[in-house]
CSV table of C-alpha atoms in Angstrom, one decimal:
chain,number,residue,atom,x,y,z
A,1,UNK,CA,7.9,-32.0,14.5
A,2,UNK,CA,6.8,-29.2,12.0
A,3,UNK,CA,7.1,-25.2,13.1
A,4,UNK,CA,3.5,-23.9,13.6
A,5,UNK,CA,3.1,-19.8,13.3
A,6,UNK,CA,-0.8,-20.6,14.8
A,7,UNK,CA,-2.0,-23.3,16.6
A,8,UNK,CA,-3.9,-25.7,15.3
A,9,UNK,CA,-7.6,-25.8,16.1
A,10,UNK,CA,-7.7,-22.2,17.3
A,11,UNK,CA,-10.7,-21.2,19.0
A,12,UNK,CA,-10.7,-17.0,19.5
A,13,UNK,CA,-13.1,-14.4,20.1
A,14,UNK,CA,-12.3,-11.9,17.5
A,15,UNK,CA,-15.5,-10.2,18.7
A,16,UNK,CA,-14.6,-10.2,22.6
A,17,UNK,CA,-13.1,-6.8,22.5
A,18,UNK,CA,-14.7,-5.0,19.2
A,19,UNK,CA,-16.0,-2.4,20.9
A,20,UNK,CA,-12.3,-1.5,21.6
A,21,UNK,CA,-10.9,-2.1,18.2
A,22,UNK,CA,-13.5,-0.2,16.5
A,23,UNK,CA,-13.1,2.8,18.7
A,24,UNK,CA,-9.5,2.6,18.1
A,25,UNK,CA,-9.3,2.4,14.7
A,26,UNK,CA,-12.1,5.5,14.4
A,27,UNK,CA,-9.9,7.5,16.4
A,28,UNK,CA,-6.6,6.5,14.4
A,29,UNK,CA,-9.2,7.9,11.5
A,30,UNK,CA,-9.9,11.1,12.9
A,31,UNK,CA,-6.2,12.2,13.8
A,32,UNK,CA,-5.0,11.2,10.0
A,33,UNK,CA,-7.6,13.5,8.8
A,34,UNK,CA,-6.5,15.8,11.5
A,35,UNK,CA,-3.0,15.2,10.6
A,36,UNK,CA,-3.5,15.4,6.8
A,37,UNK,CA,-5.3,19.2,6.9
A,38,UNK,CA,-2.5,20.6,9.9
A,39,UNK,CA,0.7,19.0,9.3
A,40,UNK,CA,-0.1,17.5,5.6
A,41,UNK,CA,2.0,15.4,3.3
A,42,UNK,CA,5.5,15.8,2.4
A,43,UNK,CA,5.0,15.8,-1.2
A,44,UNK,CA,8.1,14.6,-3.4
A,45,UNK,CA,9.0,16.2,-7.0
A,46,UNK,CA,5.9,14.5,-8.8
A,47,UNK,CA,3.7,16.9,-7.1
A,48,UNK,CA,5.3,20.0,-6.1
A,49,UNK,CA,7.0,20.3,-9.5
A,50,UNK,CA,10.5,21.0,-10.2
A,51,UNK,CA,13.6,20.6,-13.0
A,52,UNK,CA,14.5,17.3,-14.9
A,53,UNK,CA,18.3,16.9,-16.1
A,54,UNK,CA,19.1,14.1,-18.4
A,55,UNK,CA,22.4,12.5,-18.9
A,56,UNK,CA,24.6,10.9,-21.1
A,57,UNK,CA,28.3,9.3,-20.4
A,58,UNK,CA,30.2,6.2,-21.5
A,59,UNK,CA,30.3,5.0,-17.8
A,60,UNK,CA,28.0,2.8,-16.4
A,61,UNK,CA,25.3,5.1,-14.4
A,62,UNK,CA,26.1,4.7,-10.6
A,63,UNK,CA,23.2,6.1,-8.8
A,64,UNK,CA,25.0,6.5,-5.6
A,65,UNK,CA,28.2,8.3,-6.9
A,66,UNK,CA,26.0,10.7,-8.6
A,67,UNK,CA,23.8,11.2,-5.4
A,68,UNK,CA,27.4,12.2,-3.2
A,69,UNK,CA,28.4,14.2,-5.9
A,70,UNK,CA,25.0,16.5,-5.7
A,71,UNK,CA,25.2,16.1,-1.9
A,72,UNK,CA,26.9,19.4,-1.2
A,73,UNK,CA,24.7,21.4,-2.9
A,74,UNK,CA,21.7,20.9,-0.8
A,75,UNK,CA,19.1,20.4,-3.6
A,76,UNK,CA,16.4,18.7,-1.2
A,77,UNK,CA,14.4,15.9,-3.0
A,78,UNK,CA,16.7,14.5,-5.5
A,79,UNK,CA,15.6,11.6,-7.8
A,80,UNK,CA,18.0,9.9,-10.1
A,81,UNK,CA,17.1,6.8,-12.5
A,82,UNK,CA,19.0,5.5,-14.7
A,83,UNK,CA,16.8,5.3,-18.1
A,84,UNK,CA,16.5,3.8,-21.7
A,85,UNK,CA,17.1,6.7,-24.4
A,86,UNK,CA,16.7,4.9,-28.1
A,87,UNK,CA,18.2,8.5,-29.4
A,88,UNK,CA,21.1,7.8,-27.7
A,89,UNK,CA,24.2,6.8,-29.4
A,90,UNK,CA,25.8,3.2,-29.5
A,91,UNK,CA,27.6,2.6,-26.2
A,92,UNK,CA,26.1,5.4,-24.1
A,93,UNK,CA,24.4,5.2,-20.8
A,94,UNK,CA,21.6,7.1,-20.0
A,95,UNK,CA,20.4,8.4,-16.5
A,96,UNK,CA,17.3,11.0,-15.3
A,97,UNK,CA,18.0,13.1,-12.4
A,98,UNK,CA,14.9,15.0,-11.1
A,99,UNK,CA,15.4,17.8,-8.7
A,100,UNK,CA,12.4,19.4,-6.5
A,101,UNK,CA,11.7,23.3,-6.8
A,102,UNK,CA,13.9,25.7,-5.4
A,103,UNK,CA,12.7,28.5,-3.1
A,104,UNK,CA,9.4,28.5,-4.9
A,105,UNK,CA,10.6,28.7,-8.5
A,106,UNK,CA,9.3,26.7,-11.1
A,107,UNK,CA,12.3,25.6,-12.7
A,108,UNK,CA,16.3,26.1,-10.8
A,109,UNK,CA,18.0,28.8,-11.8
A,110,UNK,CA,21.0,28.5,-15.1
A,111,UNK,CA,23.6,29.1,-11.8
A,112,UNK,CA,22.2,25.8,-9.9
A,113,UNK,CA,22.4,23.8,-13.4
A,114,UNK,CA,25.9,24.9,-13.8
A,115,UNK,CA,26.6,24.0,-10.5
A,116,UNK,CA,25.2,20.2,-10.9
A,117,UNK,CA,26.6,19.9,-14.3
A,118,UNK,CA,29.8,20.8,-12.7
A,119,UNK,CA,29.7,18.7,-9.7
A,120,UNK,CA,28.8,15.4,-11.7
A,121,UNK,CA,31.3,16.0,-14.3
A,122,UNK,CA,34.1,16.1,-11.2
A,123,UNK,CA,32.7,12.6,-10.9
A,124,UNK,CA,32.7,11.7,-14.7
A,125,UNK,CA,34.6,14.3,-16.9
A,126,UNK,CA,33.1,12.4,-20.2
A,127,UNK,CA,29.3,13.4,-19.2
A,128,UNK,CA,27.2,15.1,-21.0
A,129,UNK,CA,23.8,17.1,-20.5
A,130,UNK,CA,21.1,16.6,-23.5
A,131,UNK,CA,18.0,18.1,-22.1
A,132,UNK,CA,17.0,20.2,-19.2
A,133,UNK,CA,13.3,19.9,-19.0
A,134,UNK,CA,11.0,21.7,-15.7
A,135,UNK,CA,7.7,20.5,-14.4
A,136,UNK,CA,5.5,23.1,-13.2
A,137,UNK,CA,2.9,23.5,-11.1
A,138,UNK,CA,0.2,22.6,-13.2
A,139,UNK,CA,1.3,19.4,-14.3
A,140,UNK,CA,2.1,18.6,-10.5
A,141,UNK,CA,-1.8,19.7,-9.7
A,142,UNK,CA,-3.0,17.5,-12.6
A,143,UNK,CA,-1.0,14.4,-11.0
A,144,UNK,CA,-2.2,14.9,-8.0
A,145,UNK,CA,-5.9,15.0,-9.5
A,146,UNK,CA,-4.8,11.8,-11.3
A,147,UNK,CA,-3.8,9.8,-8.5
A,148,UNK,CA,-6.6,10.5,-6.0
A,149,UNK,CA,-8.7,9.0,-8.8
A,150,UNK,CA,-7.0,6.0,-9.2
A,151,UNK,CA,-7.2,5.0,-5.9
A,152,UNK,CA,-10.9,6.6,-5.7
A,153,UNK,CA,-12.1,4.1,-8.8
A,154,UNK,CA,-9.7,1.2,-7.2
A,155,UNK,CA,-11.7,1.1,-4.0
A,156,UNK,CA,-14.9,1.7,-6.2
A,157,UNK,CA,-14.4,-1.3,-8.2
A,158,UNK,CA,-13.5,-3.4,-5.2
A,159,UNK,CA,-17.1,-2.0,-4.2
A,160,UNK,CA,-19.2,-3.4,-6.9
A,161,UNK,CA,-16.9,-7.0,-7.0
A,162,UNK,CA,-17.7,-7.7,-3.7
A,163,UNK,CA,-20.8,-6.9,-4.1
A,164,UNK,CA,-21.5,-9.0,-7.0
A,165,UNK,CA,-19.5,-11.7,-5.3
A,166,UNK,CA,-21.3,-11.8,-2.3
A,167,UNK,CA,-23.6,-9.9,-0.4
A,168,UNK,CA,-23.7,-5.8,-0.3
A,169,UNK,CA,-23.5,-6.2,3.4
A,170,UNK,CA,-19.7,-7.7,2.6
A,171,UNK,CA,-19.5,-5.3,0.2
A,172,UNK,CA,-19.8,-2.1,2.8
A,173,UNK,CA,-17.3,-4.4,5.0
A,174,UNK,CA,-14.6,-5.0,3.0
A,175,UNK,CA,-14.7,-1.1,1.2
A,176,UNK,CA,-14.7,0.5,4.7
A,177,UNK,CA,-12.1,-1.4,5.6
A,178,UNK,CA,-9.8,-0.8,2.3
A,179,UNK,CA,-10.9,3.2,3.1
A,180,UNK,CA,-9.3,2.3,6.7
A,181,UNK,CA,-6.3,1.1,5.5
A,182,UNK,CA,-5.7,4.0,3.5
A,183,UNK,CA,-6.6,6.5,5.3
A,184,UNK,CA,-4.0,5.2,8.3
A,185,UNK,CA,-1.4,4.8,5.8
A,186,UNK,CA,-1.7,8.7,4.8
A,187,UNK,CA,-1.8,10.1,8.2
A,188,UNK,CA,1.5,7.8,8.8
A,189,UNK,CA,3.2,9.3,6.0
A,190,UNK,CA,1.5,13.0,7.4
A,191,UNK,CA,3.3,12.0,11.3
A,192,UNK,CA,6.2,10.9,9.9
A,193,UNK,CA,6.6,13.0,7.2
A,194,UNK,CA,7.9,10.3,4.9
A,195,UNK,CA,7.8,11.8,1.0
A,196,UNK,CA,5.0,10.9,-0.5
A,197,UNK,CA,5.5,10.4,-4.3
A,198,UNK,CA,4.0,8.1,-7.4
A,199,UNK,CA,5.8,5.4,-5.9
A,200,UNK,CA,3.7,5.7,-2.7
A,201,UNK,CA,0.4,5.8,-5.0
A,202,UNK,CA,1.9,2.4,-6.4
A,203,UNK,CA,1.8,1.2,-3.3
A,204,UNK,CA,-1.4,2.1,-2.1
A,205,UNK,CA,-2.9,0.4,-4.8
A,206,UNK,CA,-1.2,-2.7,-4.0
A,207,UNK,CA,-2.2,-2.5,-0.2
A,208,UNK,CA,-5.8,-2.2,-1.3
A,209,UNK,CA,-5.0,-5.5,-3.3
A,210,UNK,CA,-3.5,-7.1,-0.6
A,211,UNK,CA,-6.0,-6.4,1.8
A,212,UNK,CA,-9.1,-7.2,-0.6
A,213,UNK,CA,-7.6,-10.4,-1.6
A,214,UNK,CA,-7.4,-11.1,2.7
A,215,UNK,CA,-10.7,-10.2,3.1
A,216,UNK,CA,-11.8,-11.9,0.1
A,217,UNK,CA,-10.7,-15.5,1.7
A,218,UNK,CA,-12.3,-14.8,5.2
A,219,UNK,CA,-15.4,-13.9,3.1
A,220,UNK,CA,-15.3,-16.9,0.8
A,221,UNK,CA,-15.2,-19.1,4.1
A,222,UNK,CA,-18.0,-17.5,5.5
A,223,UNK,CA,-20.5,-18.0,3.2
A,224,UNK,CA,-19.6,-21.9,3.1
A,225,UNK,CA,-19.6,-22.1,6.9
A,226,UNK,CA,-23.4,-20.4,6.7
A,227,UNK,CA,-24.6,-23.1,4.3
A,228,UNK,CA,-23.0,-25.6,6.7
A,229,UNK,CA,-23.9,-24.7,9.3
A,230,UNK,CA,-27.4,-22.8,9.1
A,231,UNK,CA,-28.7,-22.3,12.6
A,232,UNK,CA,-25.2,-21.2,14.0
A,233,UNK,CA,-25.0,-17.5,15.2
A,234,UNK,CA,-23.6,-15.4,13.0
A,235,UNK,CA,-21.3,-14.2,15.4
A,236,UNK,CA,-19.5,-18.0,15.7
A,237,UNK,CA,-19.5,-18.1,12.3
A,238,UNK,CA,-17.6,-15.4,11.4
A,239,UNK,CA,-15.2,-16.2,14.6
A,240,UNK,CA,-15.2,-19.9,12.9
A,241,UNK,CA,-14.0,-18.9,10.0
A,242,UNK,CA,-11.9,-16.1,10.9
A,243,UNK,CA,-10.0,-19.0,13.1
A,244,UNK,CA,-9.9,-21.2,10.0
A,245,UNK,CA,-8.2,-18.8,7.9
A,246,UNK,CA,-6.0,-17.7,10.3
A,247,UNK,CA,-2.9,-20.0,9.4
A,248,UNK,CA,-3.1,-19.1,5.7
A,249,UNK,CA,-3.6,-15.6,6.9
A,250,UNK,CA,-0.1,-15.3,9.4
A,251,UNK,CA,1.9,-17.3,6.7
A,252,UNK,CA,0.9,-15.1,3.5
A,253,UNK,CA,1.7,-11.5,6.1
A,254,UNK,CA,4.8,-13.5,7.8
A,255,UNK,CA,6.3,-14.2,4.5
A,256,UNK,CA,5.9,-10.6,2.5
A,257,UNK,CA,6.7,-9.3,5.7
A,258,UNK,CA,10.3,-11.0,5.4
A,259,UNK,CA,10.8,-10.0,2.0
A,260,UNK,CA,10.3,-6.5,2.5
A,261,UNK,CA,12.1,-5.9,5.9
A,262,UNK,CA,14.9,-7.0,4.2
A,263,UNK,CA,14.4,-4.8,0.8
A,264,UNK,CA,13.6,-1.9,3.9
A,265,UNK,CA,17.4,-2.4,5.7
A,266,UNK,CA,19.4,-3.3,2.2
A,267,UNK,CA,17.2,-2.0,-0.2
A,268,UNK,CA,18.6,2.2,-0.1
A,269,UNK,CA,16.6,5.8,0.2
A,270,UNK,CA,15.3,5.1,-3.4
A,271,UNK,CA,12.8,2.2,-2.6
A,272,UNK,CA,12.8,2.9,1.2
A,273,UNK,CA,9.0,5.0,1.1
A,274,UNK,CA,7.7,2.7,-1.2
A,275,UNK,CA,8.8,-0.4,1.1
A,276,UNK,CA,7.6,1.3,4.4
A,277,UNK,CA,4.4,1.7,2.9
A,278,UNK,CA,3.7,-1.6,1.9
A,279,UNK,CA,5.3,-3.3,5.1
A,280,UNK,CA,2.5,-0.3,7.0
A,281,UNK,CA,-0.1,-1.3,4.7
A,282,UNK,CA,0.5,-5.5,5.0
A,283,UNK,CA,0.3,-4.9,8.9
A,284,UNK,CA,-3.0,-2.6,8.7
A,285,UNK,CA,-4.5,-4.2,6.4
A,286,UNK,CA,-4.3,-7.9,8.0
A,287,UNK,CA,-6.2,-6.1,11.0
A,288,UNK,CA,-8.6,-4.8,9.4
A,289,UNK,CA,-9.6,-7.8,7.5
A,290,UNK,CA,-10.0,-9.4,10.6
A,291,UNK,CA,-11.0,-6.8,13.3
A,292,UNK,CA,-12.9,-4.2,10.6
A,293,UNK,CA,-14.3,-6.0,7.6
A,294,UNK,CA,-15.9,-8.8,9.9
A,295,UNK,CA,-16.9,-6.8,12.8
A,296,UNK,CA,-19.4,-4.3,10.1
A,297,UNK,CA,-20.8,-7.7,8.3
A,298,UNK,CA,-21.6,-8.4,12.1
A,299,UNK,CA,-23.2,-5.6,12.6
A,300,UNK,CA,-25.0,-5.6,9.5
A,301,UNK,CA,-26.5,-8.8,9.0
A,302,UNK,CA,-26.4,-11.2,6.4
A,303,UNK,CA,-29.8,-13.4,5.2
A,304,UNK,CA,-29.1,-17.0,5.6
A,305,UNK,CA,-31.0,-18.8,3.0
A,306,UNK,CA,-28.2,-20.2,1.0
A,307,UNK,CA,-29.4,-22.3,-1.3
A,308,UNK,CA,-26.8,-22.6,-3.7
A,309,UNK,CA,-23.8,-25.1,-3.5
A,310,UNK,CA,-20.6,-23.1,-2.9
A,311,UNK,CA,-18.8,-24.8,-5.9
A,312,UNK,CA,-17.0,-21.9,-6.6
A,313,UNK,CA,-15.5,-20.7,-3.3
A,314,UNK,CA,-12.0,-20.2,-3.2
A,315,UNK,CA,-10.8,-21.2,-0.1
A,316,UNK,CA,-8.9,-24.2,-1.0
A,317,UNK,CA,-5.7,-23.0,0.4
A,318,UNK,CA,-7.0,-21.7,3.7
A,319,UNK,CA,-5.9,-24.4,5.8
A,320,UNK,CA,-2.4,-24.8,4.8
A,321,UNK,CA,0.4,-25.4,8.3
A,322,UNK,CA,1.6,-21.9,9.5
């Protein structure tokens, strides 16, 4: 007797309650955008700028020692990495500690330095401090800049592949829905007040991946279910295939879900934002690729002369036990 995440031969009406989901999910909309211009995000040391200190000891770089060492001295965002220096000399161990502005100031003052110089060498009396580099303002402002463009061109260029792909009617489906996703995802990180950092661009960009690459499979069943079956209302169709994709859908979220719970409890503050956003993002996006994306193709219309074979769909692995 195998384990079944979704019944086999399920028969649902995706489209019972759209009315509900939709106005849901426009109001989740509204209050991130709401949330976004009142409360806004917390921004971490990428964007607001601040002081980089590198290091060099004989010891092996232990990230958390170094973070209870700086502990007492209330720095706010602290970042430490430990990193690969080719100057360095034969033996040593390298590590990048990254500390947000202080009261305003572009860089900390010489007093703060000689404080955390201090403090880690209590730890590690054999450290040593190469560089002390800041980041100000205007390198923060031209990241910024730079990652609101990625993820503008991301979502573009799922745009025009969809398109091409398929129809533009999936096309406007699938890119409203990736805007969906992240548009919750930043008015999460506004509520919650999570720091939001390069990491949490990283991860953006793999939610809209994630959740095109969902879509993309309900799509890809879709158009074969409208050359089979050409005088079926739209509206079953897309509930057909949504149904017949729904194993291979649960099993792909279940599993990544498993993987990153676990790298959310063990895992540490380091990779904790980055985690959270992808286990928001897995959970969002699975909704919206069934409740968003499908319900504007509805709406929408597709033509149904499809007079091409479907040779190249790629839903071979949709109906695999979950």
């Amino acid at each position: 007797m195998r384990l079944r995440l979704v019944p086999q031969n399920t028969n649902i009406d995706f489209f019972r309650f759209w009315k509900v989901f939709a106005g849901l999910s426009v109001l989740a909309m509204a209050a991130s955008v709401v949330l976004f211009f009142t409360v806004g995000l917390n921004f971490g040391i990428d964007f607001l700028g601040g002081t980089t200190i590198r290091t060099a000891s004989v010891q092996t770089v232990d990230v958390g020692a170094y973070r209870q060492a700086l502990a007492p001295l209330n720095l706010g965002d602290v970042s430490i990495t430990e990193v690969f220096d080719a100057a360095a000399s034969a033996g040593q161990h390298v590590s990048q500690i990254r500390i947000q502005e202080q009261g305003g100031d572009e860089s900390i003052t010489p007093e703060v330095i000689a404080q955390i110089e201090a403090a880690l060498q209590t730890f590690d009396p054999s450290i040593t401090f190469p560089s002390v580099e800041s980041v100000g303002p205007k390198v923060s402002g031209e990241l910024v800049q730079v990652a609101v463009l990625s993820v503008v061109l991301a979502i573009a260029a799922c745009l025009i592949y969809i398109w091409l792909r398929f129809e533009w009617q999936f096309s406007v489906g699938a890119v409203l829905s990736l805007v969906h996703d992240v548009t919750l995802t930043i008015g999460v990180f506004c509520m919650l007040q999570i720091r939001f950092d390069l990491t949490i661009i990283a991860a953006l960009l793999t939610i809209i991946g994630y959740s095109l690459n969902d879509t993309v499979v309900v799509f890809d069943r879709v158009r074969e279910n409208l050359r089979r079956f050409k005088k079926m209302e739209l509206r079953d169709v897309l509930n057909l295939s949504i149904n017949e994709t729904l194993s291979r859908t649960t099993m792909t979220s279940f599993t990544t879900l498993i993987a990153l719970i676990a790298m959310f409890t063990l895992g540490g503050d380091v990779i904790r934002g980055f985690v959270f956003a992808m286990i928001w993002g897995i959970v969002v996006g699975t909704y919206s690729s069934i409740f968003i994306a499908s319900t504007i193709v509805l709406k929408l219309g597709v033509k149904r002369d499809w007079s091409k074979p479907s040779a190249g769909a790629g839903t071979q692995y949709a109906n695999i036990d979950a």
